[in-house]
Coordinates of C-alpha atoms and ligand atoms in Angstrom, one line a residue:
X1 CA 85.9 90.5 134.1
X2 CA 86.0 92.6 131.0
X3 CA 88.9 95.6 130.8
X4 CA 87.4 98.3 128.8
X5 CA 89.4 100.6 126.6
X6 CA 89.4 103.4 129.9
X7 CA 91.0 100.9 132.5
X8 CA 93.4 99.7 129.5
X9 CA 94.9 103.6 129.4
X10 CA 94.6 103.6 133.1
X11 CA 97.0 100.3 133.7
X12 CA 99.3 101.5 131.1
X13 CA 99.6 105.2 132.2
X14 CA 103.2 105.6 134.0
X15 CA 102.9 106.5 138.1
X16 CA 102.2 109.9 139.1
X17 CA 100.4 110.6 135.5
X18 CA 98.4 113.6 135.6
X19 CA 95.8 111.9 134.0
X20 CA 95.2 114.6 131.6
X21 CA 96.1 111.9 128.4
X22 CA 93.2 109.4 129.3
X23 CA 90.9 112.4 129.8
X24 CA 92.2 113.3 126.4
X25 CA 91.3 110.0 125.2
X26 CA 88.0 110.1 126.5
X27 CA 87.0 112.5 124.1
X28 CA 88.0 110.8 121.1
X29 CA 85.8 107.5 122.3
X30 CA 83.0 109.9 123.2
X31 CA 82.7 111.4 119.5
X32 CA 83.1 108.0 118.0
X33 CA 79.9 107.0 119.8
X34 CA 77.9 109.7 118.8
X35 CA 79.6 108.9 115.1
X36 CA 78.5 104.8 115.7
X37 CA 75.4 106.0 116.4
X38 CA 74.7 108.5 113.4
X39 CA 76.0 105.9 111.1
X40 CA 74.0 102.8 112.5
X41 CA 70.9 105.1 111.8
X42 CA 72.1 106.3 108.9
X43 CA 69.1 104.6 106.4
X44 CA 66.5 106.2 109.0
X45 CA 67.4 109.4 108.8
X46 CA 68.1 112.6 106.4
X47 CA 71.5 111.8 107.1
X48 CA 72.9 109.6 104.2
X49 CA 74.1 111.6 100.7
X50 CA 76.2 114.8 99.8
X51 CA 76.4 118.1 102.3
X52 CA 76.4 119.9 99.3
X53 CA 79.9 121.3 99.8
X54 CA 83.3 120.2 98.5
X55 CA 86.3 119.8 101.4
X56 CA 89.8 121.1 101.3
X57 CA 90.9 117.9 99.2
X58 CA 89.0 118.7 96.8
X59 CA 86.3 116.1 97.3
X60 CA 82.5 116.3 98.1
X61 CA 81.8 115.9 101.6
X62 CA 78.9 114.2 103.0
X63 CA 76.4 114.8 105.5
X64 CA 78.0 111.9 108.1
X65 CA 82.0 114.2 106.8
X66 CA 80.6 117.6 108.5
X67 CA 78.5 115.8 111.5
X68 CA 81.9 113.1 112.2
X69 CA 84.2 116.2 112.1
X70 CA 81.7 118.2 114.5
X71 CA 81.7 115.7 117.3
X72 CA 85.7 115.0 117.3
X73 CA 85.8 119.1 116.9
X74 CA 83.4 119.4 120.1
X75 CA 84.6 116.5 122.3
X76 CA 88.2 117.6 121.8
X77 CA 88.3 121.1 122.2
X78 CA 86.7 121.0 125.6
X79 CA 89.7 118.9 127.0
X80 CA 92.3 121.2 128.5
X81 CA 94.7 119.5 127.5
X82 CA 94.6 120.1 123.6
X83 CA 97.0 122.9 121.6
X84 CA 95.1 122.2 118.2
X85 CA 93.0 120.4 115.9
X86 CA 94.1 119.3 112.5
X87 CA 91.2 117.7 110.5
X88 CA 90.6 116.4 106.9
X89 CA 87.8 118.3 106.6
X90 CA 89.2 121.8 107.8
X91 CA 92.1 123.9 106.0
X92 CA 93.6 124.8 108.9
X93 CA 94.7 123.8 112.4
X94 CA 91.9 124.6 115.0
X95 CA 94.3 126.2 117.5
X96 CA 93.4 126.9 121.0
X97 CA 94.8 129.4 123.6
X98 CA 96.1 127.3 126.1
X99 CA 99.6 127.8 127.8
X100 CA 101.6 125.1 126.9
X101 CA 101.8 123.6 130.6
X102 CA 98.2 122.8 129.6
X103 CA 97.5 122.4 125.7
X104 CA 99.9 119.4 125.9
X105 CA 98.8 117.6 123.0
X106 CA 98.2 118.0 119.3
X107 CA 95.5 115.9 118.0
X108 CA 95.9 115.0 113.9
X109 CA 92.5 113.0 112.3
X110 CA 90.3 112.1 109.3
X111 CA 87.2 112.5 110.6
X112 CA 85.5 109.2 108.9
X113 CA 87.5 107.8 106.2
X114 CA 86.2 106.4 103.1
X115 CA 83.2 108.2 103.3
X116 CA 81.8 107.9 100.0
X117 CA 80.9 104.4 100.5
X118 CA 78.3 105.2 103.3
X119 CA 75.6 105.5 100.8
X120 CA 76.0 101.8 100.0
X121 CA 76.2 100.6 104.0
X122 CA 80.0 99.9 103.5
X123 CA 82.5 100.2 106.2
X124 CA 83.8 103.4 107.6
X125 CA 86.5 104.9 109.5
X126 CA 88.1 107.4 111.9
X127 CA 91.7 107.6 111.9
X128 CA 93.7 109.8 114.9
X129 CA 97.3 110.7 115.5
X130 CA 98.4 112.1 119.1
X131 CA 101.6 114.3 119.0
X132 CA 103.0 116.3 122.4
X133 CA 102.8 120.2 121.5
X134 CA 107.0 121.0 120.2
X135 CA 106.5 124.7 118.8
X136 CA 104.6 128.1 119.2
X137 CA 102.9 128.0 116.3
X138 CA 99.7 125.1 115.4
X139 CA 100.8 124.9 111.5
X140 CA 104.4 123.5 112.7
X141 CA 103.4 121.4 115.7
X142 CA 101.6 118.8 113.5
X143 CA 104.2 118.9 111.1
X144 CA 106.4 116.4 113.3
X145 CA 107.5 113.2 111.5
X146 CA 105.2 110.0 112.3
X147 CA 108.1 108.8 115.0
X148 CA 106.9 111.3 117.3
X149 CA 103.4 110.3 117.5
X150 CA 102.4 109.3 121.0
X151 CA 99.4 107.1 119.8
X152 CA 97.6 106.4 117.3
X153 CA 94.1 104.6 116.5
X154 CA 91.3 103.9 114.5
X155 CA 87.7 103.3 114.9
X156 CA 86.4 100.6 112.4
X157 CA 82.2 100.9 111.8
X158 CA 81.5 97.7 110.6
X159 CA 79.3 94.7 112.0
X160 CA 80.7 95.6 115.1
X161 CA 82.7 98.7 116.1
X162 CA 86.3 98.2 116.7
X163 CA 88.8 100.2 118.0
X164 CA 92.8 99.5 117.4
X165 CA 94.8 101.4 119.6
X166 CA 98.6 102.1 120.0
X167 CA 100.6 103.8 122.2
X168 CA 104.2 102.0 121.3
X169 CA 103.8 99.0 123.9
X170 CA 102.4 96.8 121.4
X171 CA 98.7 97.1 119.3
X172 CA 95.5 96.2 121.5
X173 CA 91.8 96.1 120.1
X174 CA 88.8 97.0 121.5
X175 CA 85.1 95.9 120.8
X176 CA 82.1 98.3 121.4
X177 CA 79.4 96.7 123.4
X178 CA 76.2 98.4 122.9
X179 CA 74.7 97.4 126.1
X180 CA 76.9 99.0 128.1
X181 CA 78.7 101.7 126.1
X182 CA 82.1 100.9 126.4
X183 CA 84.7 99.3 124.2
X184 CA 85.6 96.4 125.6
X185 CA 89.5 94.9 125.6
X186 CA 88.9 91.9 122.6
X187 CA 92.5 91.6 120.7
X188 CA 95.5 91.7 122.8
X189 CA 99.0 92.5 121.4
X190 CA 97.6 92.3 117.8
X191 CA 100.7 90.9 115.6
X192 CA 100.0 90.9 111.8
X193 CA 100.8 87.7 110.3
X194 CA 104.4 87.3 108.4
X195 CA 102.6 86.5 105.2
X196 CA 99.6 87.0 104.3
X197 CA 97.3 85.7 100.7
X198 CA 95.6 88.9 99.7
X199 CA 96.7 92.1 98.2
X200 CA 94.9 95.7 97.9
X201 CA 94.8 98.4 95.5
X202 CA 92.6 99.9 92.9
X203 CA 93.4 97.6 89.9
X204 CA 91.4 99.9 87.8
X205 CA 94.4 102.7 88.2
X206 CA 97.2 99.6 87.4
X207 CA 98.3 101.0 83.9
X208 CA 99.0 104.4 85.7
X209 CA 101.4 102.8 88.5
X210 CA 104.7 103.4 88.1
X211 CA 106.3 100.3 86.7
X212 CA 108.1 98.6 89.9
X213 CA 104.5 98.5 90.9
X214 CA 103.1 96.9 87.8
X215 CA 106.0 94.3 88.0
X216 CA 105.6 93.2 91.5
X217 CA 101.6 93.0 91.2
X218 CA 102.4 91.0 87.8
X219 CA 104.4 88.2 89.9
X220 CA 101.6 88.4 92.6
X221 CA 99.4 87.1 90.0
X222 CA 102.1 85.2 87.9
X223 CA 103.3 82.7 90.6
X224 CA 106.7 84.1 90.6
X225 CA 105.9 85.1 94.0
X226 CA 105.6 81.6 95.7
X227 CA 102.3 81.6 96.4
X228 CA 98.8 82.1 95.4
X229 CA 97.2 85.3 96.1
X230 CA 94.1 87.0 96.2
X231 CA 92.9 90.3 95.5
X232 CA 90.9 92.3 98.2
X233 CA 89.9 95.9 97.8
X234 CA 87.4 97.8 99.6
X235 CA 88.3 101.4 98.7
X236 CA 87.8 102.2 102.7
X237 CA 91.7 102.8 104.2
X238 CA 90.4 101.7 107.5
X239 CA 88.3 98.7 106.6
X240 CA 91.3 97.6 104.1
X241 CA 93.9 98.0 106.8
X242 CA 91.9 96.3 109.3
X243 CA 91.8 92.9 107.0
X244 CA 95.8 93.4 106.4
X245 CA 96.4 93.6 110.2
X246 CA 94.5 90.9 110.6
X247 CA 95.2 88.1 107.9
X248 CA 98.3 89.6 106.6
X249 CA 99.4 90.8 102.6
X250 CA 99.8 94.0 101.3
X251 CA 97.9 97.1 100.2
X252 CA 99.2 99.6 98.0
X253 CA 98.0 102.6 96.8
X254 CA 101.1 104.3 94.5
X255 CA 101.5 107.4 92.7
X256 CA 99.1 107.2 89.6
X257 CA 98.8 110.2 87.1
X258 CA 95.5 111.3 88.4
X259 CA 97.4 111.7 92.1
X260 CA 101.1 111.6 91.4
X261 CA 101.8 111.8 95.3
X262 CA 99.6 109.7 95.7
X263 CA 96.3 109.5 97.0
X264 CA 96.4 108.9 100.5
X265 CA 97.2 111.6 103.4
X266 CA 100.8 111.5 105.5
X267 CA 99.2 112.8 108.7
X268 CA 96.1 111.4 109.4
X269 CA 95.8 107.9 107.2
X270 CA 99.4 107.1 106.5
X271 CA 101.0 107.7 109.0
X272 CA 99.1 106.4 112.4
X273 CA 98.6 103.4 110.4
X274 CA 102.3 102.9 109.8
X275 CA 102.9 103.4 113.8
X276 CA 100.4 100.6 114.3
X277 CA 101.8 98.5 111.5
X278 CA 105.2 98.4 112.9
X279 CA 104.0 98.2 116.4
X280 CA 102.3 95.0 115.1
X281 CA 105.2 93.6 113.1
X282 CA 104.4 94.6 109.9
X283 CA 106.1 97.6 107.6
X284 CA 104.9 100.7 106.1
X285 CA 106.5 102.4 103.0
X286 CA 106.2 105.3 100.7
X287 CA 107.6 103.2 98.0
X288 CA 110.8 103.7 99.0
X289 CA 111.5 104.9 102.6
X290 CA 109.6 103.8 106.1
X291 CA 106.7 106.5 106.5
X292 CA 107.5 107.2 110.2
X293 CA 110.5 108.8 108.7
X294 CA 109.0 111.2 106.5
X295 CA 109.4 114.8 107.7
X296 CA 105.4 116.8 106.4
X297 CA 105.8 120.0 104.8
X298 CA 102.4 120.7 105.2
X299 CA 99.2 119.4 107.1
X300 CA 97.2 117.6 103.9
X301 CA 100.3 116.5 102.3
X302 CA 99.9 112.9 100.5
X303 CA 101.7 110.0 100.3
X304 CA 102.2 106.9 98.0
X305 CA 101.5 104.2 100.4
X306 CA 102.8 100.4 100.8
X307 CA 102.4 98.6 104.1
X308 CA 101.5 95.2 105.2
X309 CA 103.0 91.8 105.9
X310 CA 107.0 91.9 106.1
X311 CA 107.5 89.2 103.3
X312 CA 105.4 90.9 100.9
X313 CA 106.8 94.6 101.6
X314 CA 110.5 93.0 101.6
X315 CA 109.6 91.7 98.1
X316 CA 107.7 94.8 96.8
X317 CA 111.0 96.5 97.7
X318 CA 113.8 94.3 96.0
X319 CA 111.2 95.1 93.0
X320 CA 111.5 98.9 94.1
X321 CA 115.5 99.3 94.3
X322 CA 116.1 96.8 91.2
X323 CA 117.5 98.6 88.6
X324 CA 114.9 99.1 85.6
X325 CA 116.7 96.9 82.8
X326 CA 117.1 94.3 85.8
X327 CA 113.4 93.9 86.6
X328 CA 112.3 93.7 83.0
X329 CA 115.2 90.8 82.2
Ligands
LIG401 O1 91.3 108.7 101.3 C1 90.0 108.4 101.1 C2 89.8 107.0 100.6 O2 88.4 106.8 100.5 C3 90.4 105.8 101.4 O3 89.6 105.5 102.4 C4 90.5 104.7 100.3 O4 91.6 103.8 100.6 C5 90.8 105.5 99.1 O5 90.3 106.8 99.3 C6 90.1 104.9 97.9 O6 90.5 105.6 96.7 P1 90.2 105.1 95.2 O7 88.7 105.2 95.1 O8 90.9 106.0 94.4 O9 90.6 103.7 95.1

């Protein structure tokens, strides 16, 4: 018989649980139906384009942004068991007065990532983080480095709706069965291969990467690296990672002058991602240390990102640490 992604939680929750974390859980898989279901009718209705307002990142949200954020916002608040709400989409921590015997949990997510492809029916993502409450105030209790996270999980809307989950015993996948409504257990104990053939990043941006970058996507190309690759880029973190978890390589997105911290978002893209990489057998850097290690300053902080296979992180790195006159001998 199938296991769906609630008797998965269930059989993995410790004896004597309280229950309150797959209750929790529940409303994260609730508001990623109602998402599934916006975005499969997407072309049908006035749902597609621009909201006509510009987020907290500076970029313009879209319809799907505001109505993705809603139903996480809605689903999640009404579970007892959550402190606060840090989105993508909102400035500030939605903080709720619960006594900390009861908000447990702080919940950390980008509503639906790589958003500006909807308009051209390419995949989509929501990415969440799940911390235990650690301080007073909502601003500082989602600044906890990505080792604390409890779980961690995405929610891939492609030709079918995926969702990979982690909660430190390994990485599990889950496929959404429209005629019944659940997700249903369809990867066990994902591993990511040791190698992989493709790498990722905007190659448009290449002359802008620092240079141990350049150098180490140069002997991609060049040979030097033992092995023909080839380059994969869908400019949607979700849909990108998904194909590294699953066939191995290595997706980069570095510090480029336009975003010299890089592009992508410590809390809620690099690092649940990282936790599942590693969970799977793969790495995650920031160019130079692991991710999980990174203490945030602040909620929307960004992050040079490297993660995928360990041989091609490994080699990325002896590229990183090599003194400058070295690598260009
Ligand atoms: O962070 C938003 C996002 O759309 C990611 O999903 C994606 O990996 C990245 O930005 C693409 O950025 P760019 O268009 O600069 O390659």
């Amino acid at each position: 018989m199938i296991t769906t992604f609630q008797q998965h939680i269930l059989q993995q929750q410790v004896a004597g649980a309280s229950g309150d974390f797959s209750w929790l859980l529940s409303g994260i898989t609730l508001a990623t139906k109602m998402i599934e279901a916006r975005i499969r009718a997407a072309g049908l209705s006035d749902i597609l384009g621009a909201a006509g307002q510009i987020n907290v990142q500076g970029e313009t949200q879209q319809k799907l942004d505001v109505y993705a954020n809603q139903a996480l916002l809605h689903c999640l608040g009404l579970r007892e068991s959550v402190f606060a709400l840090v989105s993508e989409e909102n400035e500030q921590p939605v903080i709720f007065d619960r006594a900390p015997e009861h908000g447990k949990y702080v919940i950390v997510f980008d509503p639906l990532d790589g958003s500006s492809n909807i308009d051209v029916n390419v995949n989509v993502g929501t990415i969440f983080s799940i911390f235990r409450r650690n301080e007073q105030d909502a601003s500082h209790a989602a600044l906890q480095q990505g080792l604390a996270q409890v779980a961690a999980g995405y929610v891939l809307y492609g030709p079918s709706t995926v969702l990979v989950y982690t909660s430190g015993r390994g990485v599990y996948g889950f496929t959404l069965d429209p005629s019944i409504g659940a997700y249903v257990l369809s990867h066990e104990k994902m591993k990511m291969p040791r190698q992989g053939k493709y790498y990722s990043c905007n190659e448009a941006n290449l002359a802008t990467f620092p240079e141990p970058y350049q150098l180490y996507i140069e002997s991609l190309r060049n040979g030097e690296a033992g092995r023909e690759y080839s380059s994969r880029y869908i400019g949607s973190l979700v849909a990108d990672f998904h194909r590294t978890l699953l066939k191995g390589g290595i997706f980069l997105y570095p510090p480029t002058i336009s975003h010299p911290e890089g592009k992508l978002r410590l809390l809620y893209e690099a690092n649940p991602l990282a936790f599942i990489a590693e969970q799977a057998g793969g790495m995650a850097l920031d160019g130079q240390q692991r991710i999980l290690s990174l203490r945030p300053r602040k909620i929307h902080q960004r992050t040079p990102l490297v993660l995928g296979s360990p041989c091609e992180v490994e080699s990325f790195l002896q590229f990183a640490e090599r003194p400058a006159l070295q690598r260009l001998a």
